[in-house]
XYZ file of C-alpha atoms in Angstrom:
774
model
C -58.865 -1.240 27.346
C -55.351 -0.332 28.515
C -53.952 -3.186 26.423
C -55.774 -1.963 23.329
C -54.617 1.599 23.979
C -51.032 0.352 24.299
C -51.251 -1.634 21.085
C -52.724 1.375 19.326
C -50.022 3.718 20.578
C -47.263 1.256 19.650
C -48.747 0.882 16.156
C -48.879 4.647 15.812
C -45.192 4.977 16.792
C -44.197 2.228 14.377
C -46.089 3.865 11.529
C -44.587 7.269 12.231
C -41.095 5.735 12.326
C -41.732 4.140 8.948
C -43.002 7.464 7.625
C -39.894 9.206 8.910
C -37.699 6.587 7.224
C -39.520 7.084 3.925
C -38.945 10.820 3.958
C -35.523 10.973 5.592
C -33.951 9.419 2.484
C -35.896 11.775 0.214
C -35.411 15.062 2.016
C -33.396 17.385 -0.191
C -31.215 18.783 2.554
C -30.368 15.392 4.081
C -29.233 13.443 1.028
C -26.966 13.882 -1.993
C -29.868 13.298 -4.363
C -31.470 15.961 -6.534
C -35.134 17.046 -6.513
C -35.662 14.705 -9.466
C -34.904 11.726 -7.258
C -37.292 13.003 -4.607
C -40.088 13.234 -7.146
C -39.456 9.817 -8.629
C -39.989 8.276 -5.187
C -43.310 10.089 -4.736
C -45.472 7.243 -5.983
C -44.037 4.949 -3.347
C -44.359 7.610 -0.615
C -47.934 8.418 -1.643
C -48.919 4.750 -1.268
C -47.360 4.582 2.189
C -49.201 7.731 3.266
C -52.539 6.382 2.072
C -52.016 3.104 3.921
C -51.132 5.032 7.084
C -54.252 7.156 6.774
C -56.426 4.044 6.416
C -54.813 2.351 9.410
C -55.186 5.439 11.586
C -58.858 5.696 10.635
C -59.388 2.042 11.595
C -57.599 2.637 14.891
C -59.899 5.574 15.704
C -62.991 3.483 14.973
C -61.837 0.728 17.335
C -61.052 3.206 20.107
C -64.476 4.814 19.604
C -66.151 1.404 20.020
C -64.109 0.855 23.186
C -65.240 4.209 24.575
C -68.935 3.418 23.948
C -68.573 0.076 25.672
C -66.992 1.757 28.686
C -69.831 4.280 28.976
C -72.640 1.694 28.702
C -71.627 -1.217 30.951
C -71.655 -1.910 34.670
C -68.091 -3.129 34.324
C -66.951 0.464 33.891
C -68.917 1.612 36.972
C -67.534 -1.168 39.137
C -63.952 -0.266 38.273
C -64.385 3.507 38.585
C -62.918 3.513 42.087
C -59.773 1.868 40.855
C -59.551 3.975 37.641
C -60.330 7.590 38.575
C -61.617 10.016 35.969
C -58.304 11.861 35.691
C -56.629 8.606 34.660
C -59.081 8.230 31.754
C -58.610 11.728 30.384
C -55.387 10.887 28.502
C -57.344 8.398 26.395
C -59.537 11.199 25.095
C -56.441 13.302 24.427
C -54.869 10.400 22.567
C -57.993 10.131 20.394
C -57.705 13.795 19.523
C -54.011 13.436 18.650
C -54.678 10.410 16.437
C -57.395 12.364 14.638
C -54.993 15.279 14.098
C -52.235 12.968 12.832
C -54.651 11.261 10.451
C -55.680 14.644 9.067
C -52.002 15.641 8.634
C -51.222 12.370 6.888
C -54.137 12.931 4.532
C -52.919 16.475 3.808
C -49.380 15.214 3.108
C -50.700 12.588 0.697
C -52.593 15.287 -1.198
C -49.458 17.459 -1.404
C -47.376 14.515 -2.666
C -49.992 13.962 -5.373
C -49.714 17.614 -6.361
C -45.895 17.480 -6.498
C -46.005 14.390 -8.667
C -48.543 15.896 -11.090
C -46.594 19.165 -11.346
C -43.301 17.343 -11.963
C -44.866 15.236 -14.698
C -46.293 18.339 -16.378
C -43.036 20.289 -16.143
C -40.825 17.468 -17.416
C -43.154 15.705 -19.769
C -40.640 15.251 -22.610
C -37.765 14.096 -20.421
C -39.916 11.786 -18.339
C -41.457 10.402 -21.497
C -37.995 9.410 -22.600
C -37.263 7.979 -19.165
C -40.366 5.792 -19.328
C -39.426 4.575 -22.785
C -35.835 3.481 -21.960
C -34.975 0.081 -23.353
C -31.829 -1.967 -22.913
C -29.709 -1.351 -26.040
C -28.525 -4.330 -28.051
C -25.029 -3.268 -28.987
C -22.422 -5.987 -29.708
C -19.750 -3.590 -28.397
C -21.398 -3.815 -24.954
C -22.199 -7.518 -24.526
C -22.579 -7.296 -20.724
C -25.129 -4.449 -20.750
C -28.306 -6.552 -20.510
C -26.920 -8.705 -17.716
C -25.783 -5.671 -15.737
C -29.214 -4.033 -16.079
C -30.832 -7.250 -14.833
C -28.480 -7.212 -11.838
C -29.306 -3.562 -11.131
C -33.044 -4.302 -11.162
C -32.624 -6.880 -8.441
C -29.789 -5.348 -6.387
C -29.630 -1.584 -6.841
C -30.719 -1.032 -3.229
C -27.946 -3.290 -1.901
C -25.481 -0.390 -1.733
C -26.295 3.304 -1.090
C -23.556 4.289 -3.532
C -25.891 3.581 -6.459
C -28.392 6.139 -5.173
C -25.479 8.541 -4.626
C -24.892 8.418 -8.388
C -28.584 9.009 -9.136
C -29.976 5.480 -9.466
C -33.642 5.536 -8.355
C -35.053 2.199 -9.508
C -36.085 3.281 -13.021
C -34.762 1.609 -16.128
C -33.272 4.843 -17.402
C -31.368 5.508 -14.199
C -29.822 2.037 -14.514
C -28.697 2.769 -18.073
C -27.399 6.230 -17.193
C -25.332 4.761 -14.368
C -24.046 1.817 -16.417
C -23.016 4.084 -19.308
C -21.715 7.189 -17.528
C -20.396 5.983 -14.160
C -19.487 2.467 -15.183
C -18.848 1.428 -18.778
C -21.010 -1.607 -19.482
C -23.663 0.119 -21.624
C -23.530 2.615 -24.532
C -24.363 6.288 -23.823
C -28.043 7.160 -24.190
C -28.547 9.362 -27.305
C -30.962 11.747 -25.565
C -28.577 12.503 -22.702
C -27.026 15.990 -22.766
C -23.382 14.939 -22.683
C -22.124 18.527 -22.860
C -23.605 19.167 -19.451
C -21.339 16.594 -17.849
C -18.531 17.978 -15.740
C -15.321 18.074 -17.783
C -12.422 15.938 -16.632
C -9.847 17.928 -14.718
C -6.858 18.852 -16.864
C -3.720 16.818 -16.202
C -1.379 18.288 -13.649
C 1.610 20.045 -15.182
C 4.725 17.941 -14.500
C 6.818 19.035 -11.554
C 10.453 18.059 -11.382
C 11.491 15.999 -8.362
C 14.463 17.304 -6.409
C 16.322 15.356 -3.749
C 15.454 16.777 -0.332
C 17.876 17.787 2.386
C 15.588 17.744 5.447
C 13.353 15.018 6.899
C 11.372 17.190 9.340
C 8.266 17.450 7.135
C 8.175 13.661 6.718
C 7.857 13.222 10.489
C 4.785 15.468 10.414
C 3.289 13.472 7.526
C 3.602 10.196 9.452
C 1.406 11.483 12.259
C 0.965 10.312 15.856
C -1.268 8.187 18.032
C 0.285 4.720 17.672
C 3.365 3.140 19.216
C 4.276 1.754 15.793
C 4.318 5.265 14.304
C 6.495 6.493 17.164
C 8.900 3.617 16.529
C 9.178 4.467 12.826
C 9.744 8.168 13.522
C 12.493 7.359 16.034
C 14.185 5.173 13.445
C 14.020 7.891 10.796
C 15.504 10.461 13.205
C 18.267 8.055 14.211
C 19.328 7.407 10.604
C 18.639 10.937 9.335
C 22.267 11.951 8.781
C 23.046 8.730 6.917
C 19.998 9.231 4.692
C 20.990 12.809 3.890
C 24.584 11.872 3.048
C 23.317 9.080 0.793
C 20.932 11.479 -0.986
C 23.817 13.847 -1.753
C 25.883 10.972 -3.200
C 22.977 9.811 -5.386
C 22.448 13.354 -6.612
C 26.043 13.391 -7.859
C 25.492 10.055 -9.648
C 22.354 11.267 -11.418
C 24.153 14.417 -12.653
C 21.051 16.583 -12.916
C 18.937 13.965 -14.697
C 15.299 15.108 -15.046
C 12.776 13.219 -12.908
C 9.039 13.868 -12.693
C 7.676 14.226 -9.202
C 5.172 11.451 -8.440
C 2.102 11.814 -6.256
C 2.324 8.793 -3.955
C -0.088 7.386 -1.389
C 1.424 5.211 1.344
C -1.298 3.182 3.057
C 0.032 0.887 5.799
C -2.887 -1.507 6.010
C -1.661 -3.716 8.851
C -1.698 -0.681 11.181
C -5.399 0.086 10.593
C -7.935 -0.741 13.288
C -9.961 -2.723 10.734
C -7.067 -5.175 10.255
C -6.569 -5.515 14.013
C -3.343 -3.492 14.289
C -1.672 -6.333 16.165
C 1.770 -4.725 15.816
C 1.323 -1.469 17.749
C 0.562 -3.102 21.138
C 3.548 -5.444 20.678
C 6.140 -2.790 19.872
C 7.015 -2.437 23.554
C 6.698 -6.176 24.298
C 9.227 -7.764 21.981
C 6.935 -8.240 19.002
C 8.280 -8.404 15.439
C 9.536 -5.066 14.177
C 10.856 -6.084 10.741
C 7.819 -4.769 8.875
C 7.963 -1.408 10.650
C 11.709 -1.126 10.024
C 11.049 -1.631 6.315
C 8.131 0.825 6.158
C 10.133 3.510 7.971
C 12.941 3.134 5.419
C 10.517 3.171 2.468
C 8.992 6.412 3.733
C 12.411 8.005 4.160
C 13.590 6.932 0.693
C 10.463 8.091 -1.166
C 10.490 11.431 0.642
C 14.195 12.118 0.037
C 13.790 11.288 -3.662
C 11.569 14.362 -3.852
C 8.117 12.876 -4.358
C 4.820 14.179 -2.953
C 3.551 11.825 -0.246
C 0.332 11.139 1.662
C 0.494 8.663 4.554
C -2.564 6.848 5.933
C -3.000 4.282 8.693
C -6.814 4.348 8.861
C -9.561 3.201 6.526
C -11.376 6.540 6.830
C -8.301 8.436 5.600
C -7.847 5.968 2.757
C -11.433 6.459 1.577
C -11.065 10.230 1.758
C -7.827 10.316 -0.265
C -9.133 7.925 -2.927
C -12.522 9.637 -3.391
C -14.609 6.616 -2.379
C -18.397 7.251 -2.737
C -20.574 6.661 0.355
C -21.767 3.098 0.624
C -20.360 -0.399 0.771
C -17.743 -0.107 -1.967
C -19.496 -1.452 -5.067
C -19.257 1.770 -7.104
C -16.228 3.317 -8.837
C -14.406 6.318 -7.409
C -16.095 9.704 -7.734
C -13.138 11.201 -9.629
C -9.890 10.048 -11.308
C -7.312 8.623 -8.918
C -5.094 11.522 -7.794
C -2.036 9.305 -7.148
C 0.552 8.019 -9.595
C 1.629 5.253 -7.214
C 0.197 3.554 -4.131
C 2.449 1.641 -1.748
C 0.518 -0.682 0.550
C 0.521 -4.225 1.973
C -1.824 -7.180 1.650
C -4.228 -5.747 4.256
C -4.337 -2.436 2.412
C -4.770 -4.204 -0.926
C -7.865 -5.977 0.418
C -9.255 -2.713 1.799
C -8.728 -0.936 -1.518
C -10.455 -3.680 -3.482
C -13.374 -3.639 -1.047
C -13.959 0.111 -1.317
C -12.919 1.087 -4.864
C -15.421 -0.980 -6.856
C -14.518 -1.269 -10.550
C -11.892 1.452 -10.095
C -9.668 -1.096 -8.375
C -9.309 -3.073 -11.593
C -8.662 0.139 -13.509
C -5.974 1.483 -11.177
C -4.366 -1.638 -9.720
C -1.434 -1.206 -12.125
C -0.364 1.726 -9.921
C -0.171 -0.387 -6.765
C 3.066 -1.633 -5.198
C 2.585 -4.299 -2.514
C 5.142 -4.538 0.288
C 5.251 -8.302 0.762
C 7.773 -9.702 3.271
C 8.084 -13.249 1.947
C 7.010 -12.758 -1.663
C 4.216 -13.946 -3.968
C 5.071 -16.428 -6.694
C 3.220 -16.268 -10.044
C 1.521 -19.646 -9.506
C -0.208 -18.190 -6.431
C -0.877 -14.799 -8.004
C -2.929 -15.977 -11.010
C -6.425 -16.565 -9.626
C -7.702 -19.105 -12.162
C -4.480 -21.109 -12.207
C -4.119 -21.049 -8.410
C -7.678 -22.332 -8.016
C -7.321 -25.108 -10.598
C -3.881 -26.295 -9.481
C -4.248 -26.031 -5.702
C -2.067 -22.935 -5.221
C -4.830 -20.727 -3.831
C -4.086 -19.298 -0.367
C -5.435 -16.538 1.857
C -2.948 -14.022 0.465
C -2.495 -14.680 -3.268
C -4.704 -14.638 -6.411
C -4.588 -10.882 -7.161
C -3.636 -11.170 -10.860
C -1.077 -8.389 -10.528
C 2.189 -8.311 -12.415
C 4.457 -10.363 -10.089
C 7.037 -7.557 -9.987
C 4.410 -5.324 -8.350
C 5.101 -7.295 -5.157
C 8.135 -5.962 -3.286
C 10.029 -8.130 -0.822
C 12.296 -7.633 2.174
C 15.061 -9.849 0.741
C 15.905 -10.803 -2.874
C 14.846 -14.424 -2.452
C 12.571 -14.536 -5.506
C 13.376 -12.617 -8.720
C 9.712 -12.935 -9.707
C 9.087 -10.047 -7.315
C 10.894 -6.729 -6.979
C 13.409 -6.518 -4.151
C 12.557 -3.529 -1.934
C 14.680 -4.222 1.152
C 15.495 -1.912 4.075
C 18.678 -0.341 5.469
C 21.120 -1.139 8.238
C 23.212 1.428 10.053
C 26.557 2.169 8.407
C 29.742 2.725 10.394
C 32.435 5.257 9.662
C 36.091 4.289 9.825
C 36.528 5.504 13.415
C 33.526 3.482 14.608
C 34.773 0.375 12.792
C 38.167 0.592 14.505
C 36.552 1.184 17.891
C 34.337 -1.878 17.472
C 37.264 -4.101 16.536
C 39.234 -2.998 19.592
C 36.299 -3.474 22.001
C 35.057 -6.876 20.822
C 34.684 -9.498 23.552
C 35.510 -12.837 21.928
C 33.652 -14.802 24.600
C 30.354 -12.893 24.378
C 27.296 -14.136 22.469
C 23.860 -12.571 21.928
C 20.847 -14.769 21.147
C 18.551 -13.737 18.268
C 15.008 -13.689 19.647
C 13.001 -11.306 21.836
C 10.111 -13.676 22.551
C 10.447 -16.366 25.205
C 8.932 -19.059 22.974
C 12.000 -18.937 20.710
C 14.164 -20.240 23.591
C 11.952 -23.213 24.371
C 13.658 -26.569 23.752
C 17.091 -24.994 23.116
C 18.689 -26.048 26.405
C 21.134 -28.425 24.695
C 22.621 -25.761 22.402
C 22.703 -23.186 25.174
C 24.572 -25.578 27.477
C 27.261 -26.178 24.831
C 27.521 -22.458 24.083
C 27.742 -21.651 27.795
C 30.938 -23.733 28.046
C 32.747 -21.170 25.872
C 30.825 -17.901 25.974
C 28.855 -15.576 28.195
C 25.331 -15.588 26.792
C 23.173 -12.463 26.608
C 19.471 -12.195 25.757
C 16.976 -9.413 25.091
C 13.749 -11.219 25.998
C 10.728 -9.207 27.071
C 9.353 -9.953 30.550
C 6.916 -8.112 32.804
C 7.647 -9.175 36.386
C 10.211 -11.984 36.383
C 12.592 -13.909 34.161
C 10.712 -16.035 31.603
C 11.029 -19.753 32.523
C 12.307 -20.587 29.016
C 15.467 -18.486 29.588
C 18.087 -20.382 31.661
C 19.508 -18.745 34.768
C 23.039 -18.567 33.311
C 21.812 -16.218 30.544
C 22.210 -12.508 31.224
C 18.849 -11.199 30.059
C 18.685 -7.438 29.462
C 14.966 -7.388 28.749
C 13.653 -5.543 25.744
C 16.182 -2.884 24.719
C 15.703 0.323 22.720
C 17.291 0.098 19.278
C 20.396 2.157 20.082
C 21.110 0.089 23.243
C 20.698 -3.122 21.268
C 23.222 -1.778 18.752
C 25.711 -1.143 21.565
C 25.268 -4.718 22.777
C 25.987 -6.054 19.280
C 29.115 -3.898 19.001
C 30.614 -5.682 22.008
C 29.509 -9.238 21.158
C 31.490 -11.691 19.048
C 28.633 -14.018 18.135
C 24.998 -13.492 17.184
C 23.232 -16.855 17.261
C 19.878 -17.837 15.794
C 17.789 -20.838 16.815
C 15.733 -21.182 13.631
C 13.168 -18.424 14.126
C 12.272 -15.668 13.238
C 12.877 -16.192 9.526
C 14.623 -13.576 7.401
C 14.505 -10.624 9.783
C 16.718 -7.521 9.720
C 18.604 -8.296 12.968
C 21.268 -10.643 11.489
C 22.290 -7.973 8.973
C 22.522 -5.423 11.789
C 24.688 -7.823 13.785
C 27.033 -8.504 10.846
C 27.243 -4.748 10.191
C 28.380 -4.332 13.813
C 31.165 -6.905 13.522
C 29.380 -10.024 14.807
C 29.540 -13.485 13.281
C 26.051 -14.892 12.656
C 25.602 -18.585 13.485
C 22.388 -20.235 12.275
C 20.799 -23.658 11.845
C 20.701 -25.560 8.566
C 17.268 -27.005 7.732
C 17.227 -30.517 6.314
C 14.893 -30.860 4.530
C 14.444 -27.156 3.679
C 11.373 -25.497 5.183
C 8.500 -24.633 2.835
C 4.733 -24.415 2.686
C 4.716 -28.150 1.984
C 6.258 -29.200 5.293
C 6.228 -26.294 7.745
C 3.320 -24.596 9.436
C 4.822 -21.095 9.335
C 4.867 -20.973 5.515
C 1.524 -22.706 5.090
C -1.006 -20.283 3.644
C 1.645 -17.899 2.337
C 1.624 -17.387 -1.457
C 5.005 -18.998 -2.019
C 6.389 -22.532 -2.158
C 10.041 -21.530 -1.644
C 10.968 -25.090 -2.607
C 14.532 -25.926 -1.565
C 15.238 -22.251 -0.838
C 14.554 -21.902 2.900
C 17.508 -24.089 3.794
C 18.354 -22.012 6.854
C 16.927 -19.363 9.150
C 18.268 -16.590 6.919
C 18.852 -17.751 3.306
C 20.036 -14.310 2.164
C 22.808 -14.287 4.776
C 23.787 -17.827 3.782
C 23.753 -17.302 -0.007
C 24.796 -13.659 -0.456
C 27.191 -13.148 2.482
C 28.459 -16.523 3.745
C 31.672 -17.239 5.610
C 33.451 -15.834 7.543
C 30.511 -13.582 8.527
C 27.806 -16.279 8.364
C 28.068 -19.882 9.513
C 25.286 -22.360 8.765
C 25.564 -25.684 10.630
C 23.501 -28.732 11.524
C 22.238 -28.106 15.045
C 21.304 -31.789 15.353
C 25.024 -32.571 15.241
C 26.444 -31.438 18.590
C 30.033 -31.951 17.479
C 29.592 -29.766 14.360
C 27.866 -27.088 16.433
C 30.608 -27.061 19.110
C 33.390 -27.006 16.528
C 31.783 -24.035 14.792
C 31.585 -22.088 18.078
C 35.274 -22.688 18.844
C 36.344 -21.693 15.317
C 34.251 -18.521 15.401
C 35.932 -17.448 18.662
C 39.323 -17.545 16.896
C 38.128 -15.883 13.673
C 38.665 -12.162 13.140
C 36.015 -10.392 11.021
C 35.456 -6.782 10.086
C 32.018 -5.166 10.169
C 30.334 -5.831 6.826
C 27.184 -4.434 5.207
C 26.096 -5.313 1.643
C 25.714 -2.185 -0.484
C 22.057 -2.962 -1.271
C 21.241 -2.547 2.436
C 22.863 0.868 2.753
C 20.832 4.081 2.488
C 22.447 4.875 -0.848
C 21.749 1.382 -2.194
C 18.077 1.589 -1.267
C 17.675 5.114 -2.686
C 19.292 3.974 -5.923
C 17.023 0.937 -6.195
C 13.743 2.764 -5.495
C 14.734 5.566 -7.885
C 15.231 2.990 -10.656
C 11.884 1.309 -9.954
C 9.957 4.591 -10.026
C 11.641 5.737 -13.220
C 11.400 2.488 -15.162
C 8.653 0.220 -13.811
C 5.403 1.079 -15.602
C 2.736 -1.607 -15.320
C -0.033 0.571 -16.771
C 1.286 0.995 -20.321
C 3.831 -1.756 -20.929
C 2.593 -5.187 -21.893
C 3.995 -8.346 -23.382
C 3.731 -8.691 -27.164
C 0.937 -10.964 -28.389
C 1.692 -14.649 -28.291
C 2.188 -16.405 -31.641
C -0.813 -18.292 -33.052
C -1.059 -22.025 -32.456
C -0.964 -22.749 -36.182
C 0.733 -20.865 -38.971
C 0.028 -20.934 -42.662
C 2.988 -21.454 -44.996
C 2.609 -17.869 -46.179
C 3.201 -16.505 -42.654
C 6.781 -15.567 -41.936
C 8.046 -15.254 -38.371
C 10.259 -12.260 -37.669
C 13.901 -13.214 -37.210
C 14.808 -14.135 -33.651
C 16.583 -11.350 -31.749
C 18.659 -14.041 -30.011
C 21.879 -15.619 -31.202
C 24.033 -18.520 -30.021
C 26.910 -17.501 -27.781
C 30.493 -18.005 -29.095
C 30.948 -21.118 -26.936
C 27.496 -22.428 -28.001
C 26.329 -22.976 -24.416
C 23.531 -20.425 -24.295
C 21.797 -17.627 -26.215
C 22.504 -13.898 -26.021
C 20.929 -10.823 -27.598
C 22.055 -10.623 -31.194
C 24.269 -7.610 -32.025
C 22.224 -7.066 -35.194
C 18.822 -7.178 -33.445
C 16.854 -4.007 -32.872
C 17.014 -2.653 -29.322
C 14.147 -0.833 -27.694
C 15.754 2.124 -25.845
C 12.776 2.218 -23.440
C 13.086 -1.464 -22.463
C 14.054 -2.045 -18.842
C 16.151 -3.896 -17.925
C 18.133 -3.313 -21.159
C 17.965 -6.360 -23.435
C 21.754 -6.407 -23.818
C 21.953 -8.009 -20.389
C 19.892 -11.078 -21.435
C 21.306 -14.618 -21.505
C 19.190 -17.744 -22.116
C 20.186 -20.944 -20.312
C 18.513 -24.359 -20.100
C 18.001 -25.672 -16.561
C 18.665 -29.127 -15.213
C 15.491 -31.063 -14.468
C 15.749 -30.591 -10.690
C 16.602 -26.868 -10.764
C 14.477 -23.726 -10.792
C 15.385 -20.878 -13.097
C 16.475 -18.929 -10.016
C 19.056 -21.627 -9.228
C 20.063 -22.072 -12.867
C 20.917 -18.401 -13.336
C 22.712 -18.220 -10.000
C 24.946 -21.162 -10.977
C 26.130 -19.049 -13.934
C 26.751 -15.958 -11.804
C 23.545 -14.323 -13.038
C 20.052 -13.435 -11.848
C 16.777 -14.717 -13.307
C 14.896 -11.846 -14.992
C 11.167 -12.664 -15.512
C 10.520 -9.660 -17.776
C 12.702 -11.359 -20.417
C 10.541 -14.498 -20.651
C 8.618 -12.951 -23.556
C 11.721 -13.264 -25.759
C 12.058 -16.982 -24.967
C 8.451 -18.011 -25.483
C 8.889 -18.950 -29.167
C 9.357 -22.190 -31.057
C 12.509 -21.006 -32.821
C 14.311 -20.607 -29.470
C 14.186 -24.388 -28.982
C 15.721 -24.823 -32.434
C 18.471 -22.314 -31.705
C 19.379 -24.325 -28.592
C 19.394 -27.571 -30.635
C 16.404 -28.954 -28.751
C 14.303 -31.426 -30.723
C 10.549 -30.806 -30.540
C 8.296 -33.485 -32.038
C 5.364 -31.373 -30.858
C 4.859 -27.892 -29.392
C 1.905 -26.986 -27.175
C 0.669 -23.770 -25.555
C -0.582 -24.256 -21.993
C -1.002 -22.398 -18.701
C 1.839 -23.652 -16.537
C 4.244 -21.675 -14.375
C 7.113 -23.966 -15.473
C 6.808 -23.091 -19.177
C 8.556 -22.555 -21.560
C 10.142 -25.965 -21.054
C 10.955 -29.228 -22.768
C 10.191 -32.805 -21.736
C 13.336 -34.317 -23.274
C 12.458 -37.973 -22.826
C 9.468 -37.593 -25.182
C 10.711 -34.599 -27.237
C 7.687 -32.481 -26.317
C 8.080 -28.704 -26.073
C 5.752 -26.371 -24.206
C 5.202 -22.611 -24.476
C 3.485 -20.336 -21.991
C -0.110 -19.389 -22.741
C -0.551 -16.880 -19.867
C 2.132 -14.142 -19.482
C 1.221 -13.622 -15.804
C 2.549 -17.140 -15.148
C 6.094 -16.490 -16.368
C 8.035 -17.567 -13.279
C 11.620 -18.028 -12.133
C 10.356 -20.296 -9.330
C 9.377 -23.951 -9.488
C 10.732 -27.117 -11.033
C 9.588 -30.572 -12.082
C 11.944 -33.469 -12.771
C 10.015 -34.066 -16.009
C 11.089 -30.725 -17.538
C 14.168 -28.740 -18.424
C 13.179 -25.086 -18.362
C 14.226 -22.187 -20.598
C 15.574 -19.547 -18.230
C 16.098 -15.814 -18.893
C 19.118 -14.540 -16.960
C 20.851 -11.169 -16.688
C 23.939 -9.662 -15.139
C 23.781 -7.522 -11.975
C 25.717 -4.835 -10.171
C 28.083 -6.006 -7.485
C 26.243 -5.579 -4.192
C 23.001 -4.495 -5.910
C 21.367 -7.675 -7.218
C 18.105 -5.893 -8.168
C 19.802 -3.817 -10.888
C 21.739 -4.879 -13.955
C 25.015 -3.122 -14.775
C 23.313 -0.581 -17.045
C 19.997 -0.366 -15.155
C 20.527 2.883 -13.272
């Protein structure tokens, strides 16, 4: 009897929970749905109520049978001593409650029936139309039928569909697919005038260079060690930033600039991505990314733009207007930002929560990408077919939407960061206080020192060695006893150490960080290892999985320092050759160098670069011209080529008589077309001619007549998807043109091909900008 009572009570609780769930989603005050949605679910609710009423009635009958058995058997009398009368009274009370609940359920079912009938009477015409909805067969909307079929099966998979009014009826599917998404034509009976009008465009506001960074520090917020680090850096460099802004203002001479509304979402600092950096800020972890983000924030703010900064997924959703749910639906309103700066983590979060709006607005995204993303990895279909797919690529963005820390790949935009500049007094003081026998090792983590005993022993013969390795209780075992380890130093104390040292030495890792530039700017010589063969994703674990091959380019720990600075500030030697290493150390001790900082890593250089990107890079409206057809009829005449052979007949230039688009950026006057050697990338080819590869110019090269102008014989010409095209296979006289503009790439080579390479000039010390690009 007790068991049956327990089962009955449990069943009652389960049924009431189910009832509560049915009505909690339909209650007008608890959901974003209208009364129409509540009514349309009434049939389902009425059926549930009737089933509950039947089950409760059955439960009462069984309990009544149990009660009669208890009253008529000796078994009940024998157990009366163990089950007193007052213990049995709750059973009778439970029976009464069940009866009352059953009556209430029956009453509710009747009321639901009445609501349904009234709603059908009041909205007979509209509901008649709703019942008669059919999937339109419109050739302009070929995906409509398939999307409706998907909605039938999956509309409950994400609450966002119900948020937009989807309730399981055919008409609600079509309304959603025509008015929220755009896969179906508008329904003719819908009152389109009742729809909320789109907000008028914001009147343009002119951007003015700012003279105070205090408000930016408030925008960044608090609560994370990484945010505190970035704010300290901004404060420390504030005066340099402000002086640079005043100099840029003089250069621009009052030029009009529209203020942009910019969202900065630092995805790697969100809890959802793990935020592995914040806990490591005080333990010697990598700070390069946070250095770069701090400088990006300072530059965008000083340029006069309106910023919002987020480091949480909840804030991101709020700023974007993400509907409640799992992220399958578009945004609830037009994107309020002209630009979004984020990283790969933030890019993934945006795609997950913006639905179809991500595809619509991704042209506004700028991805801060430390090592770069080459076009072969960026194009999803090509990457999948050719084995270039990695965890971080395949986004189908314009490659120049990715912004790197160093200018190692012209396929991406060079964002960079800044190093501290010295005034003349500081430069003289550093030169007079240099200790020629003092060296500082590049590396704050103990693992970097492991296995370096041989180099350290040679270096110790000539110099006093200093380290800045993090440790909690005692010296890390990887750091020899003869090294003076200062532990992890605050940035300003580390700068003071560099100002005294003669040598800053790297042992191969970390790759391409900001510290070597800081050391060179403080008068140190940077000594680094040469990699033979060069490190890449093909032979080194660190690069594996990153969306870049970097073939033959990572020939040292810091390729930028090797290629763009070089001796006497940067020495790159073979660390496997002890004699070469020792000779380099002795020569460096005798060499006098001045502090040196490339202009592109000054505050003014970075402000200038970001200003040019914001003013000229528009990935939402600009597009490559259509590719020529594969076959041409004799009647078709190609427009004359805008290119002409140079006076020395070695390459092509923009013809003086060709039409120039004044809006084109970079200006076409800077274009030169060179043919690569078979073992060279376009990046290398342009550099050998004192130029920079410019991928936006590939569209001018991707034509048959360009081969003819360069006296290249083509027995056949094919259009294919290949990141090495346009190119020629000279041994068989086959020419190839690019079929997919997203695959135009300065990177990559194959000994079978000689590539057509678009090159341009550049400003001295500002490789990202041509001479007339500002």
